[in-house]
Coordinates of C-alpha atoms in Angstrom, one line a residue:
X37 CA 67.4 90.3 110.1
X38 CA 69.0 86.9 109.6
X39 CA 72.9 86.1 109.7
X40 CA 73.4 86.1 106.2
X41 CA 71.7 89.2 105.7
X42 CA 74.0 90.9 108.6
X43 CA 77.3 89.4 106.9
X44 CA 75.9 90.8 103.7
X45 CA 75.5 94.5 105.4
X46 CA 78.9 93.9 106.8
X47 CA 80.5 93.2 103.7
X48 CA 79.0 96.2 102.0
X49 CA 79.6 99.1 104.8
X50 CA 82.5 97.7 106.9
X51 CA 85.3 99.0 103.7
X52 CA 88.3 97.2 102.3
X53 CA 90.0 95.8 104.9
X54 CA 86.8 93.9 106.3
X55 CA 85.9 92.8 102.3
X56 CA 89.6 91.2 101.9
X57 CA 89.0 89.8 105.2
X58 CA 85.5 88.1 104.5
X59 CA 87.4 86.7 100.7
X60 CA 90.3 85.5 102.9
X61 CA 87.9 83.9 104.9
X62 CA 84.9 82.7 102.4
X63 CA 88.1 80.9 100.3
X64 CA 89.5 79.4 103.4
X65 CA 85.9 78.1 104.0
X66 CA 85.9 77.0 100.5
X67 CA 89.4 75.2 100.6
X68 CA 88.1 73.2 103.3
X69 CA 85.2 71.0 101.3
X70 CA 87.4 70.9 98.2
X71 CA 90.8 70.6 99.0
X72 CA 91.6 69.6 102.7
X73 CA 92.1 65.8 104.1
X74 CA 90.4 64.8 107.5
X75 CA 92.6 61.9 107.1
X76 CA 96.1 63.8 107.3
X77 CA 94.8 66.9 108.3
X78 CA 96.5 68.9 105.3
X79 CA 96.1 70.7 102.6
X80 CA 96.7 69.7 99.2
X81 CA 96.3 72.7 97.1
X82 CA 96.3 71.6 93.2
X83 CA 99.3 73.1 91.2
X84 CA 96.6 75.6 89.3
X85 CA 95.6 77.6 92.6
X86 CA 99.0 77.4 94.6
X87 CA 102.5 78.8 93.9
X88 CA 104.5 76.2 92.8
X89 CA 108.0 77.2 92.1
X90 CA 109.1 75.2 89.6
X91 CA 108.8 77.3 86.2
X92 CA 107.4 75.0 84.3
X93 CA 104.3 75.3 86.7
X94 CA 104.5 78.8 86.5
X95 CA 105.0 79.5 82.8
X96 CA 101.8 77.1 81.9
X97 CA 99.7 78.8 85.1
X98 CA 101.1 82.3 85.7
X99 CA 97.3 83.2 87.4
X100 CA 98.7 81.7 90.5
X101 CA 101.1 84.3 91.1
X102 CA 97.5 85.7 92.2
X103 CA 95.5 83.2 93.6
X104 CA 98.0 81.9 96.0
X105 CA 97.6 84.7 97.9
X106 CA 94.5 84.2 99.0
X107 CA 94.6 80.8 99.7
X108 CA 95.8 79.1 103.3
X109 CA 97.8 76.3 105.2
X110 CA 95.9 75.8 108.3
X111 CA 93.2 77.9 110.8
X112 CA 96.1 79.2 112.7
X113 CA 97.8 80.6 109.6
X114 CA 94.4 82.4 108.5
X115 CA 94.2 83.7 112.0
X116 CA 97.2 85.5 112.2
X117 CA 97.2 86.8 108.9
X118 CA 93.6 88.2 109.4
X119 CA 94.6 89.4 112.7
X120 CA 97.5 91.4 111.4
X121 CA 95.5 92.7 107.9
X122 CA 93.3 94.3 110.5
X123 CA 95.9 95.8 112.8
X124 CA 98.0 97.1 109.7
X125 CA 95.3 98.0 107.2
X126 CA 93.1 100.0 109.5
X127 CA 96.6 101.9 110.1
X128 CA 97.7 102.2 106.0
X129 CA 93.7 103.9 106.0
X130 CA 94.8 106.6 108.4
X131 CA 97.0 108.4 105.9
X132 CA 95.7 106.7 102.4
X133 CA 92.6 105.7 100.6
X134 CA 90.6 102.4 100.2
X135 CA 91.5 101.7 96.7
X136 CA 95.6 102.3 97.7
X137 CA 95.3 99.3 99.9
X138 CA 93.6 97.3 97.9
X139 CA 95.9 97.8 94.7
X140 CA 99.0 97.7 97.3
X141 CA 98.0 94.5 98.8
X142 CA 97.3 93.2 95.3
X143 CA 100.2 94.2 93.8
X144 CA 102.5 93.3 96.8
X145 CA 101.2 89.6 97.0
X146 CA 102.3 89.4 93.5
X147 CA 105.5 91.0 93.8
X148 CA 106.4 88.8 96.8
X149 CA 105.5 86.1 94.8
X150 CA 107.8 86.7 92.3
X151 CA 110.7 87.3 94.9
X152 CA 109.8 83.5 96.0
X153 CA 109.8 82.7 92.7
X154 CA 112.9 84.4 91.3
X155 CA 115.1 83.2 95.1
X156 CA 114.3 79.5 94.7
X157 CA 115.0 79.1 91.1
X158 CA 118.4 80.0 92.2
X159 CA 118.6 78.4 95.2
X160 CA 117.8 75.1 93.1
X161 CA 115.0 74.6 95.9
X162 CA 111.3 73.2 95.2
X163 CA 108.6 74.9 97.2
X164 CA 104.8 75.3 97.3
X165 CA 103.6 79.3 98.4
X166 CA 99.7 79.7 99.9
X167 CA 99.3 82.9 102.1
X168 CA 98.4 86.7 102.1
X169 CA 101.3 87.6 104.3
X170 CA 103.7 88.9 101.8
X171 CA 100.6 90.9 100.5
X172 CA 99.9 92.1 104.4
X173 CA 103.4 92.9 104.8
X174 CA 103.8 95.1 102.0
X175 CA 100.8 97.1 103.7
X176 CA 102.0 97.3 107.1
X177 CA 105.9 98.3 105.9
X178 CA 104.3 101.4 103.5
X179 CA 102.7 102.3 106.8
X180 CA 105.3 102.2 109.2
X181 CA 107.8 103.8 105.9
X182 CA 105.4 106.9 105.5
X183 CA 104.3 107.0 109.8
X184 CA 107.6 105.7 111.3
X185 CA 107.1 107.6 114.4
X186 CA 103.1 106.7 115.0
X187 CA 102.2 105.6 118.8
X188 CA 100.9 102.2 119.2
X189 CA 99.4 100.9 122.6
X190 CA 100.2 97.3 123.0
X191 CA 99.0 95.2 126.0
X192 CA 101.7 94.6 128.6
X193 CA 104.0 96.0 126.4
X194 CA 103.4 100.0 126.8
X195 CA 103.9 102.6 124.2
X196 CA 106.0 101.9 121.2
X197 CA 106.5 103.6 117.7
X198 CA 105.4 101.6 114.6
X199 CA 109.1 101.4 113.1
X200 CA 110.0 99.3 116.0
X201 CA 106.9 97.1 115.3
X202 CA 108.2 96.7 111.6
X203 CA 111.4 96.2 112.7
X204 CA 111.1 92.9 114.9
X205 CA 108.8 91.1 113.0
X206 CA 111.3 91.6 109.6
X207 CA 114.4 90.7 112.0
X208 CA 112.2 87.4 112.8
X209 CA 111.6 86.5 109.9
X210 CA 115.4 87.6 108.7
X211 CA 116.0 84.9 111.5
X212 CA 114.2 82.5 110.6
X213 CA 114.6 82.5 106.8
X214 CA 117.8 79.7 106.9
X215 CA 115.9 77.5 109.5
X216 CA 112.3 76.9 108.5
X217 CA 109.6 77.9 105.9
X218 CA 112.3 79.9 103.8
X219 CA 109.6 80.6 101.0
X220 CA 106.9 81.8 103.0
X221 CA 109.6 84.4 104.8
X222 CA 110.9 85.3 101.2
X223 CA 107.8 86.2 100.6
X224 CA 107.6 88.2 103.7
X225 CA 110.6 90.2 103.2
X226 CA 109.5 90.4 99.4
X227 CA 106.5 92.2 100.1
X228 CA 108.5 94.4 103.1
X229 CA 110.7 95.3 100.2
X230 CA 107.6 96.1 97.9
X231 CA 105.5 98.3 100.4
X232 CA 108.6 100.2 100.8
X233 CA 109.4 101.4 97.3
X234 CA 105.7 102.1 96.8
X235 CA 105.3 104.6 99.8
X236 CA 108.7 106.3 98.0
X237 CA 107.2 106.3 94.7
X238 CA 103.9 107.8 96.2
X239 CA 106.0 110.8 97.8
X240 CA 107.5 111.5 94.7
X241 CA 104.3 111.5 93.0
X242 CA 103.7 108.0 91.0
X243 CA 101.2 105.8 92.3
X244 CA 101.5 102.5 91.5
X245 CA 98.2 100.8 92.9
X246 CA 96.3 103.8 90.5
X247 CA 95.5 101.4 88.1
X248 CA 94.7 98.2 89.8
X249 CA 92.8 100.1 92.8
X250 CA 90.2 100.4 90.2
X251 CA 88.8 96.7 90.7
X252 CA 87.2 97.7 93.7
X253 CA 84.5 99.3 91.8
X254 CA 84.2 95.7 90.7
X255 CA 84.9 94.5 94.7
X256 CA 81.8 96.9 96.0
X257 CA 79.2 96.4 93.2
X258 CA 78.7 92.6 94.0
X259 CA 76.3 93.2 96.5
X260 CA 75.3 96.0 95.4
X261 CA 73.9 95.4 92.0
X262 CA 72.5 98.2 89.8
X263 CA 69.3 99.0 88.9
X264 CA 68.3 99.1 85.7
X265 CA 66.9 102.6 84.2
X266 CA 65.5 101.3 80.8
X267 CA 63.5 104.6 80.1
X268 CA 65.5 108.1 80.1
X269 CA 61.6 109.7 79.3
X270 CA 60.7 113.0 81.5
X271 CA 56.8 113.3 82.2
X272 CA 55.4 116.6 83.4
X273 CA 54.2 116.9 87.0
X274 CA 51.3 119.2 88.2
X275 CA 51.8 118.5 91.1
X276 CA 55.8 118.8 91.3
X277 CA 55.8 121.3 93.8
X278 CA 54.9 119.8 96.4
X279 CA 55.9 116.2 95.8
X280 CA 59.7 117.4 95.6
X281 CA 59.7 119.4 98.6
X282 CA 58.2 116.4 101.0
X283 CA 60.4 113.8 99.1
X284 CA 63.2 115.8 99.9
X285 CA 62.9 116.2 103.2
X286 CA 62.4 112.4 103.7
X287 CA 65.5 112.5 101.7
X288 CA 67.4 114.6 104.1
X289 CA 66.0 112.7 107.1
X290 CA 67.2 109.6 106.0
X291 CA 70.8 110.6 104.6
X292 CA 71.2 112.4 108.3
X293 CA 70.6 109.2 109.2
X294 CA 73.1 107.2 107.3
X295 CA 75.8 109.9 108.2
X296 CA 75.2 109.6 111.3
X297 CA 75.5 105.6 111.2
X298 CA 78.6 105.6 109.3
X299 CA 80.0 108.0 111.4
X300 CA 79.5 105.7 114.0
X301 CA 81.4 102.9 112.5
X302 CA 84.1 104.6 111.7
X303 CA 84.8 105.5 115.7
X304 CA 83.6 102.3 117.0
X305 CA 82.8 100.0 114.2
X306 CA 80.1 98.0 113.1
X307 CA 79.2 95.5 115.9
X308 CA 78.7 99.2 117.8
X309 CA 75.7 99.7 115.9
X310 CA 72.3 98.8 117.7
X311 CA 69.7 96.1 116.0
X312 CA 67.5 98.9 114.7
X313 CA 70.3 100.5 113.3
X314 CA 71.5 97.8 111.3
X315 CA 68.2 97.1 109.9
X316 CA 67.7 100.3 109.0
X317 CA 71.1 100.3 106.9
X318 CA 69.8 96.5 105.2
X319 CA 66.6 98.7 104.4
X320 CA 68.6 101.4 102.3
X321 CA 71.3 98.9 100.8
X322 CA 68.4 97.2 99.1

């Protein structure tokens, strides 16, 4: 099994979190032929991806209220944002479901976009946005709103509760806000401010991410395309029997299997798996 093969099998079994990490990533990698200077070693992200905030940009290219979230300003950035997706989104899946996160990160990014938006057509300030950290925040502060008091082992730190977590990393960037980078923190604390009203909505039964959760349907199935069933035609089988019973058992043999695999992943994840193991799950995604 080649490298592309294994990112392919990665993609499709390693869940949300690992998918909006390989987009993250795949863009980044993408960014890099089209839009990044050797020369000055920078970015220059055209004013139809990024978030400009001037509303003339906006008003003629609202779609970047989306795209800039998934674009970057440098390695480092992408690294730390990737880093903390996984630490924060592998907690939000403790309590809540694949298709929450993904509609609360999508619909976070936005709103934090629009809180960068909204504070520097007041402020009189112009600004570009690029970054998924407003949409990564709004998933670690629903997390630490509905599990304040969940234990977290950090290295030569000791024990702490998530809220404390939460709570330096928005003081920082309450900080920092006045000194550097105001827009990216707005968008910070925008996103903070949205992954807190949506775990109070869920509790009180409304769901915002219900209806945008539904693109991961569309997330999953591409690569994982359907096969085609032209003919809906049943044909009689004399020797049905018998043909059902051994094709079931293969059946149960092989979905044992899988269980068993995907059991595995969830304790240890997917590098855990042996080399038969993952070709034996390539085998079946096909």
């Amino acid at each position: 099994m080649n490298i592309l093969e294994d990112l392919k099998l990665q993609y499709k079994m390693g869940g949300i979190v690992q998918r909006l990490i390989f987009w993250n990533v795949g863009l980044f990698i993408l960014s890099l032929v089209f839009f990044y200077s050797f020369k000055t070693r920078d970015f220059s992200y055209p004013d139809w991806l990024a978030l400009y905030s001037s509303s003339s940009h906006f008003v003629t290219k609202p779609w970047t209220l989306f795209t800039y979230m998934f674009l970057h300003g440098s390695f480092l950035h992408l690294l730390f944002n990737m880093l903390v997706l996984h630490f924060s989104g592998r907690l939000f899946l403790t309590y809540f479901t694949g298709r929450q996160l993904l509609g609360l990160y999508l619909l976070g990014g936005v709103f934090a976009g629009f809180v960068f938006l909204i504070s520097y057509y007041f402020l009189g300030m112009y600004s570009v946005l690029v970054g998924a950290s407003g949409a990564i925040m709004a998933v670690l502060i629903a997390t630490a709103t509905y599990a304040p008091y969940m234990l977290l082992r950090i290295p030569l730190i000791g024990t702490v509760k998530l809220w404390q977590v939460t709570f330096v990393i928005v003081l920082l960037d309450l900080i920092q806000l006045p000194l550097n980078n105001t827009g990216g923190h707005l968008a910070h604390l925008g996103g903070a401010l949205f992954g807190f009203i949506y775990v109070k909505l869920l509790q009180n039964g409304t769901d915002l991410s219900k209806g945008i959760s539904k693109l991961q349907d569309g997330i999953e199935g591409l690569f994982s395309p359907k096969k085609k069933t032209p003919f809906k035609k049943v044909h009689k089988n004399t020797y049905q029997k018998t043909t059902f019973t051994k094709t079931t058992q293969e059946k149960d043999i092989n979905q044992k299997k899988i269980d068993d695999i995907l059991d595995k992943i969830s304790k240890s994840g997917y590098d855990s798996l042996s080399k038969e193991e993952k070709e034996f799950l390539f085998k079946v995604g096909k």
